[in-house]
Short mmCIF file of C-alpha atoms and ligand atoms in Angstrom, two decimals:
data_model
loop_
_atom_site.label_atom_id
_atom_site.label_comp_id
_atom_site.label_asym_id
_atom_site.label_seq_id
_atom_site.Cartn_x
_atom_site.Cartn_y
_atom_site.Cartn_z
CA MET A 599 -14.53 -2.58 24.33
CA ILE A 600 -15.67 -2.09 20.75
CA PRO A 601 -16.92 -5.30 19.12
CA ARG A 602 -15.50 -6.31 15.77
CA ALA A 603 -17.84 -4.95 13.12
CA PRO A 604 -17.92 -6.65 9.71
CA ARG A 605 -18.93 -10.27 9.51
CA PRO A 606 -17.74 -12.25 6.48
CA GLU A 607 -21.12 -12.29 4.72
CA GLN A 608 -21.39 -8.48 4.97
CA ARG A 609 -17.91 -8.14 3.62
CA LYS A 610 -18.92 -10.14 0.59
CA LEU A 611 -21.96 -7.94 -0.05
CA ARG A 612 -19.92 -4.77 0.17
CA ARG A 613 -17.44 -5.98 -2.38
CA VAL A 614 -19.86 -5.11 -5.18
CA THR A 615 -20.31 -1.52 -3.99
CA LEU A 616 -18.81 0.64 -6.72
CA ASP A 617 -18.47 3.49 -4.27
CA ILE A 618 -15.37 1.89 -2.79
CA VAL A 619 -12.01 2.97 -4.16
CA PRO A 620 -8.52 2.56 -2.73
CA GLU A 621 -7.83 5.36 -0.29
CA LEU A 622 -4.64 6.52 1.38
CA PRO A 623 -4.14 3.48 3.67
CA GLU A 624 -4.66 0.97 0.88
CA VAL A 625 -2.32 2.85 -1.45
CA GLU A 626 0.25 3.12 1.35
CA THR A 627 0.00 -0.66 1.92
CA ILE A 628 0.41 -1.37 -1.78
CA ALA A 629 3.34 1.07 -2.10
CA ARG A 630 5.13 -0.51 0.89
CA GLY A 631 4.59 -3.99 -0.52
CA LEU A 632 5.92 -2.90 -3.89
CA ALA A 633 8.93 -1.17 -2.32
CA GLN A 634 9.90 -4.41 -0.61
CA ARG A 635 9.59 -6.43 -3.78
CA VAL A 636 10.95 -4.30 -6.60
CA THR A 637 13.40 -1.75 -5.14
CA GLY A 638 16.78 -2.21 -6.83
CA ASP A 639 15.34 -4.10 -9.79
CA VAL A 640 15.84 -2.80 -13.33
CA ILE A 641 13.06 -2.45 -15.91
CA GLU A 642 14.37 -4.12 -19.06
CA SER A 643 11.45 -3.63 -21.40
CA VAL A 644 7.89 -2.37 -21.37
CA TRP A 645 4.73 -3.48 -23.13
CA LEU A 646 1.77 -1.09 -23.19
CA GLY A 647 -1.78 -2.02 -24.18
CA SER A 648 -3.78 -0.27 -26.88
CA LYS A 649 -6.42 1.29 -24.61
CA PRO A 650 -5.67 5.01 -24.39
CA GLU A 651 -7.42 5.87 -21.09
CA PRO A 652 -4.86 4.49 -18.62
CA LEU A 653 -1.94 6.34 -20.22
CA LYS A 654 -1.68 9.92 -19.05
CA SER A 655 1.69 10.39 -20.72
CA PRO A 656 2.33 9.43 -24.36
CA ALA A 657 2.96 5.67 -24.62
CA ARG A 658 6.33 6.24 -26.24
CA LEU A 659 7.49 8.53 -23.46
CA ILE A 660 6.38 6.04 -20.80
CA ALA A 661 8.26 3.21 -22.53
CA GLU A 662 11.38 5.32 -23.12
CA THR A 663 11.44 6.53 -19.54
CA LEU A 664 10.89 3.14 -17.94
CA GLU A 665 13.13 1.00 -20.10
CA ASN A 666 16.61 0.51 -18.68
CA SER A 667 15.72 2.36 -15.51
CA ARG A 668 16.56 1.13 -12.03
CA ILE A 669 13.80 1.36 -9.41
CA SER A 670 15.49 3.26 -6.60
CA SER A 671 12.45 3.50 -4.28
CA VAL A 672 8.66 3.34 -4.12
CA HIS A 673 6.49 5.58 -1.99
CA ARG A 674 3.04 7.10 -1.78
CA GLN A 675 1.94 10.68 -2.34
CA GLY A 676 -1.77 11.18 -1.61
CA LYS A 677 -3.39 8.34 -3.51
CA HIS A 678 -0.58 8.11 -6.06
CA ILE A 679 2.12 5.45 -6.07
CA VAL A 680 5.42 7.09 -6.95
CA ILE A 681 8.10 4.79 -8.36
CA GLU A 682 11.44 6.60 -8.35
CA LEU A 683 13.61 5.73 -11.33
CA GLU A 684 17.30 6.18 -11.82
CA ARG A 685 18.66 6.04 -15.31
CA ASP A 686 22.33 5.41 -15.64
CA GLY A 687 23.53 6.94 -18.91
CA SER A 688 25.66 3.90 -19.62
CA ARG A 689 22.64 1.61 -19.44
CA ARG A 690 20.73 3.33 -22.19
CA ARG A 691 20.25 1.49 -25.41
CA LYS A 692 21.36 4.26 -27.68
CA PRO A 693 23.58 6.53 -25.66
CA ARG A 694 24.20 9.83 -27.36
CA LEU A 695 27.85 10.19 -28.15
CA LYS A 696 28.32 13.28 -26.06
CA ALA A 697 26.16 12.17 -23.11
CA LYS A 698 28.07 11.86 -19.89
CA ALA A 699 27.97 8.14 -19.22
CA THR A 700 28.18 8.62 -15.47
CA THR A 701 25.36 11.14 -15.12
CA LYS A 702 22.36 9.62 -13.45
CA ASP A 703 19.03 10.86 -14.74
CA ARG A 704 16.12 10.72 -12.42
CA ALA A 705 12.49 10.21 -13.38
CA GLN A 706 9.29 9.12 -11.71
CA TRP A 707 6.69 6.61 -12.74
CA ILE A 708 3.36 7.64 -11.24
CA VAL A 709 0.50 5.16 -10.85
CA HIS A 710 -3.00 6.06 -9.71
CA LEU A 711 -5.10 2.93 -9.12
CA GLY A 712 -8.43 4.65 -9.75
CA MET A 713 -11.25 2.33 -8.67
CA THR A 714 -10.09 -1.12 -9.71
CA GLY A 715 -6.41 -0.77 -10.60
CA GLN A 716 -3.84 -3.31 -9.43
CA LEU A 717 -0.08 -3.45 -9.62
CA LEU A 718 1.06 -7.05 -9.60
CA VAL A 719 4.52 -8.53 -9.33
CA THR A 720 4.30 -11.85 -11.14
CA SER A 721 6.40 -14.52 -12.74
CA PRO A 722 6.50 -14.13 -16.54
CA ASP A 723 4.52 -17.32 -17.09
CA ALA A 724 1.58 -16.20 -14.89
CA ASP A 725 -1.61 -15.85 -16.94
CA LEU A 726 -2.01 -12.38 -18.38
CA ALA A 727 -5.18 -11.03 -16.80
CA LYS A 728 -7.82 -9.50 -19.03
CA HIS A 729 -7.57 -5.70 -18.80
CA THR A 730 -3.78 -5.72 -18.41
CA HIS A 731 -2.63 -2.30 -19.68
CA ALA A 732 1.10 -2.41 -18.97
CA VAL A 733 3.79 -5.00 -18.35
CA ALA A 734 7.30 -4.08 -17.25
CA LYS A 735 9.82 -6.90 -17.57
CA LEU A 736 12.29 -6.80 -14.71
CA ALA A 737 15.94 -7.87 -14.74
CA SER A 738 15.16 -10.26 -11.87
CA GLY A 739 13.02 -12.27 -14.30
CA ARG A 740 9.70 -11.12 -12.84
CA GLU A 741 7.11 -8.80 -14.32
CA LEU A 742 5.38 -5.75 -12.88
CA ARG A 743 1.89 -5.60 -14.37
CA PHE A 744 -0.81 -2.95 -14.27
CA VAL A 745 -4.32 -4.39 -14.50
CA ASP A 746 -7.46 -2.26 -14.40
CA PRO A 747 -10.88 -3.53 -15.56
CA ARG A 748 -12.74 -0.22 -15.18
CA ARG A 749 -9.91 1.93 -16.54
CA PHE A 750 -10.10 4.80 -14.07
CA GLY A 751 -6.49 4.14 -13.11
CA ARG A 752 -3.72 6.22 -14.67
CA LEU A 753 -0.06 5.79 -15.53
CA CYS A 754 2.28 8.66 -16.29
CA VAL A 755 5.94 9.57 -16.10
CA VAL A 756 7.51 12.73 -14.77
CA THR A 757 10.95 13.76 -15.96
CA GLY A 758 12.98 16.84 -15.17
CA GLU A 759 10.79 17.89 -12.24
CA GLN A 760 9.24 16.38 -9.14
CA PHE A 761 5.70 15.04 -9.12
CA GLU A 762 3.35 17.10 -6.97
CA ALA A 763 -0.06 15.57 -6.27
CA GLY A 764 -1.57 18.81 -4.89
CA GLY A 765 -3.37 19.20 -1.57
CA ALA A 766 -1.88 18.67 1.90
CA GLU A 767 -0.65 15.25 3.02
CA PRO A 768 -3.02 14.35 5.87
CA LEU A 769 -0.38 12.54 7.93
CA ASP A 770 2.15 15.39 7.62
CA VAL A 771 -0.07 18.47 7.81
CA ASP A 772 0.11 20.46 11.07
CA LEU A 773 -2.98 21.42 13.07
CA GLU A 774 -3.03 25.11 12.09
CA THR A 775 -2.74 24.36 8.38
CA PHE A 776 -5.45 21.71 8.71
CA ILE A 777 -7.84 24.20 10.34
CA ARG A 778 -7.03 26.86 7.71
CA LEU A 779 -7.93 24.39 4.94
CA PHE A 780 -11.49 23.95 6.16
CA ARG A 781 -12.43 26.93 8.31
CA GLY A 782 -15.07 29.20 6.83
CA ARG A 783 -16.11 26.86 4.04
CA LYS A 784 -19.84 26.76 3.36
CA THR A 785 -19.76 23.15 2.08
CA PRO A 786 -20.58 20.11 4.22
CA ILE A 787 -17.46 19.03 6.09
CA LYS A 788 -17.70 15.62 4.41
CA SER A 789 -17.40 17.17 0.93
CA ALA A 790 -14.50 19.32 2.12
CA LEU A 791 -12.67 16.27 3.49
CA LEU A 792 -13.11 14.53 0.12
CA ASN A 793 -11.79 17.55 -1.81
CA GLN A 794 -8.37 16.33 -2.94
CA LYS A 795 -7.22 19.91 -3.54
CA LEU A 796 -7.45 20.52 0.21
CA LEU A 797 -6.37 17.21 1.70
CA ARG A 798 -5.07 14.42 -0.50
CA GLY A 799 -5.82 10.74 -0.07
CA VAL A 800 -8.81 10.85 2.28
CA GLY A 801 -11.78 9.22 0.59
CA ASN A 802 -15.28 8.16 1.50
CA ILE A 803 -14.56 5.42 4.04
CA TYR A 804 -12.00 7.24 6.17
CA ALA A 805 -13.86 10.56 6.01
CA ASP A 806 -16.92 8.82 7.53
CA GLU A 807 -14.80 7.04 10.13
CA ALA A 808 -12.94 10.22 11.13
CA LEU A 809 -16.16 12.25 11.41
CA PHE A 810 -17.68 9.55 13.62
CA ARG A 811 -14.72 9.62 15.98
CA ALA A 812 -14.78 13.41 16.06
CA GLY A 813 -18.54 13.47 16.78
CA ILE A 814 -19.31 15.67 13.77
CA ARG A 815 -22.14 15.00 11.31
CA PRO A 816 -21.04 14.68 7.70
CA ARG A 817 -23.54 17.26 6.46
CA ARG A 818 -22.43 19.89 8.98
CA ARG A 819 -21.13 23.01 7.21
CA ALA A 820 -17.42 23.41 7.76
CA SER A 821 -17.98 27.08 8.68
CA THR A 822 -20.01 26.09 11.78
CA ILE A 823 -17.35 23.79 13.24
CA THR A 824 -15.59 25.11 16.34
CA ARG A 825 -11.86 25.17 16.87
CA ALA A 826 -12.11 22.45 19.52
CA GLN A 827 -14.03 20.25 17.09
CA PHE A 828 -11.46 20.87 14.35
CA GLU A 829 -8.74 19.79 16.77
CA LYS A 830 -10.67 16.59 17.42
CA LEU A 831 -11.24 16.04 13.70
CA TYR A 832 -7.54 16.58 12.97
CA ARG A 833 -6.59 13.94 15.51
CA SER A 834 -9.34 11.57 14.27
CA VAL A 835 -8.26 11.81 10.62
CA GLN A 836 -4.67 10.95 11.52
CA GLN A 837 -5.68 8.24 13.98
CA VAL A 838 -8.03 6.53 11.51
CA LEU A 839 -5.46 6.63 8.70
CA LYS A 840 -2.65 5.33 10.93
CA GLU A 841 -4.77 2.51 12.31
CA ALA A 842 -5.90 1.55 8.81
CA ILE A 843 -2.31 1.55 7.53
CA GLU A 844 -1.30 -0.64 10.46
CA ALA A 845 -4.16 -3.01 9.62
CA GLY A 846 -3.11 -3.04 5.98
CA GLY A 847 -6.10 -1.05 4.73
CA SER A 848 -9.79 -1.90 4.51
CA SER A 849 -11.29 -5.33 4.18
CA VAL A 850 -13.99 -4.26 1.79
CA ASN A 851 -12.38 -4.06 -1.60
CA ASP A 852 -11.49 -6.53 -4.28
CA TYR A 853 -8.09 -5.17 -5.16
CA VAL A 854 -5.07 -7.12 -4.07
CA ASP A 855 -1.64 -6.09 -2.86
CA SER A 856 1.45 -6.45 -5.01
CA ASN A 857 1.80 -10.08 -3.97
CA GLY A 858 -1.58 -10.72 -5.56
CA ASP A 859 -2.71 -11.46 -2.03
CA PRO A 860 -6.21 -10.27 -1.07
CA GLY A 861 -6.05 -11.34 2.56
CA SER A 862 -4.43 -8.68 4.65
CA PHE A 863 -6.90 -5.78 4.83
CA GLN A 864 -8.32 -5.82 8.36
CA PHE A 865 -9.40 -2.31 9.31
CA GLN A 866 -12.64 -2.41 11.28
CA HIS A 867 -15.23 0.18 10.26
CA ARG A 868 -17.35 1.73 12.99
CA VAL A 869 -19.94 3.45 10.75
CA TYR A 870 -18.95 2.98 7.10
CA GLY A 871 -21.22 0.43 5.40
CA ARG A 872 -23.14 -0.23 8.64
CA GLU A 873 -26.47 1.43 7.75
CA GLY A 874 -29.23 0.26 10.13
CA GLU A 875 -26.77 -1.57 12.38
CA PRO A 876 -26.40 -0.37 15.98
CA CYS A 877 -23.83 2.34 16.71
CA LEU A 878 -20.91 0.71 18.50
CA VAL A 879 -21.05 3.38 21.21
CA CYS A 880 -24.78 4.10 21.85
CA ARG A 881 -26.65 1.35 19.91
CA THR A 882 -28.64 3.92 17.84
CA PRO A 883 -29.01 2.59 14.26
CA VAL A 884 -26.37 4.03 11.93
CA LYS A 885 -27.84 6.33 9.27
CA ARG A 886 -26.86 6.69 5.65
CA VAL A 887 -27.30 9.88 3.63
CA VAL A 888 -26.00 10.85 0.21
CA ILE A 889 -23.72 13.89 0.09
CA ALA A 890 -22.21 15.00 -3.23
CA GLY A 891 -23.23 11.68 -4.74
CA ARG A 892 -21.43 9.59 -2.12
CA SER A 893 -22.86 7.49 0.69
CA SER A 894 -22.20 8.96 4.12
CA HIS A 895 -22.70 6.97 7.30
CA TYR A 896 -23.11 8.47 10.76
CA CYS A 897 -24.66 7.99 14.18
CA PRO A 898 -27.47 10.54 14.65
CA LYS A 899 -26.91 10.53 18.42
CA CYS A 900 -23.11 10.57 18.74
CA GLN A 901 -22.52 13.05 15.90
CA LYS A 902 -23.77 16.65 16.00
ZN1 LIG B 375 -23.88 6.51 18.61
#
């Protein structure tokens, strides 16, 4: 039986670690929460802040695309939240005379939370948080707000094509493709796992957790990993992500879900953030090393 790892006081300490960003399970949790709350609603109007960094598409294009669009679904791609929009020609403010009123245009509103981004569904009279960069007024009377103090988050719209985040989706990729992504690379396996062009959505926490379960040291060169170890790593990556999604993501961050509720992230880390604490399998103190500027945690005895 593996004991529960983080105690409340440790959790509090880790909150200030800037290393921690929302990863795939947290984004999945947020996207599912949003889907439940805003699917079917219509964006009536949009306010965008004056800070340029969060807007990856021109402000005018974002506003034009969002306004009078119906949210048909919300899902996750890698670490991006994809809000599918349906624009009924007849709902547009200034319909062109010759436009077919029945043609439904499709577009996508893409949100990347960066390090500190939040998407909040609020009542219109809720206090406007400092660092609010976008507010979408919904036909239901609520507002969908994008708040991001550190401004690494990004908003953009995609029209006329489908958004493609790049990299393979870790929960969909098959074993052979997974092995092909990493085999023969001279970089540490940890860096390769974090490379979003290979696998999208796996970040620091879940890379450490997956490597621990697979028994592979983070600094190990990908090219030295055997096929059997890759098979184990493949299963570990999927297992860790699925467990974390089930738990609602990690308990170590200060972002909240779309209810504005910070409480539901319960995933238990076995090595991440446990430097000096005993390994949950062999009691050897967990080690921390820095690889490509990021903290990596591993058990020197269980991982080779
Ligand atoms: Zn150990």
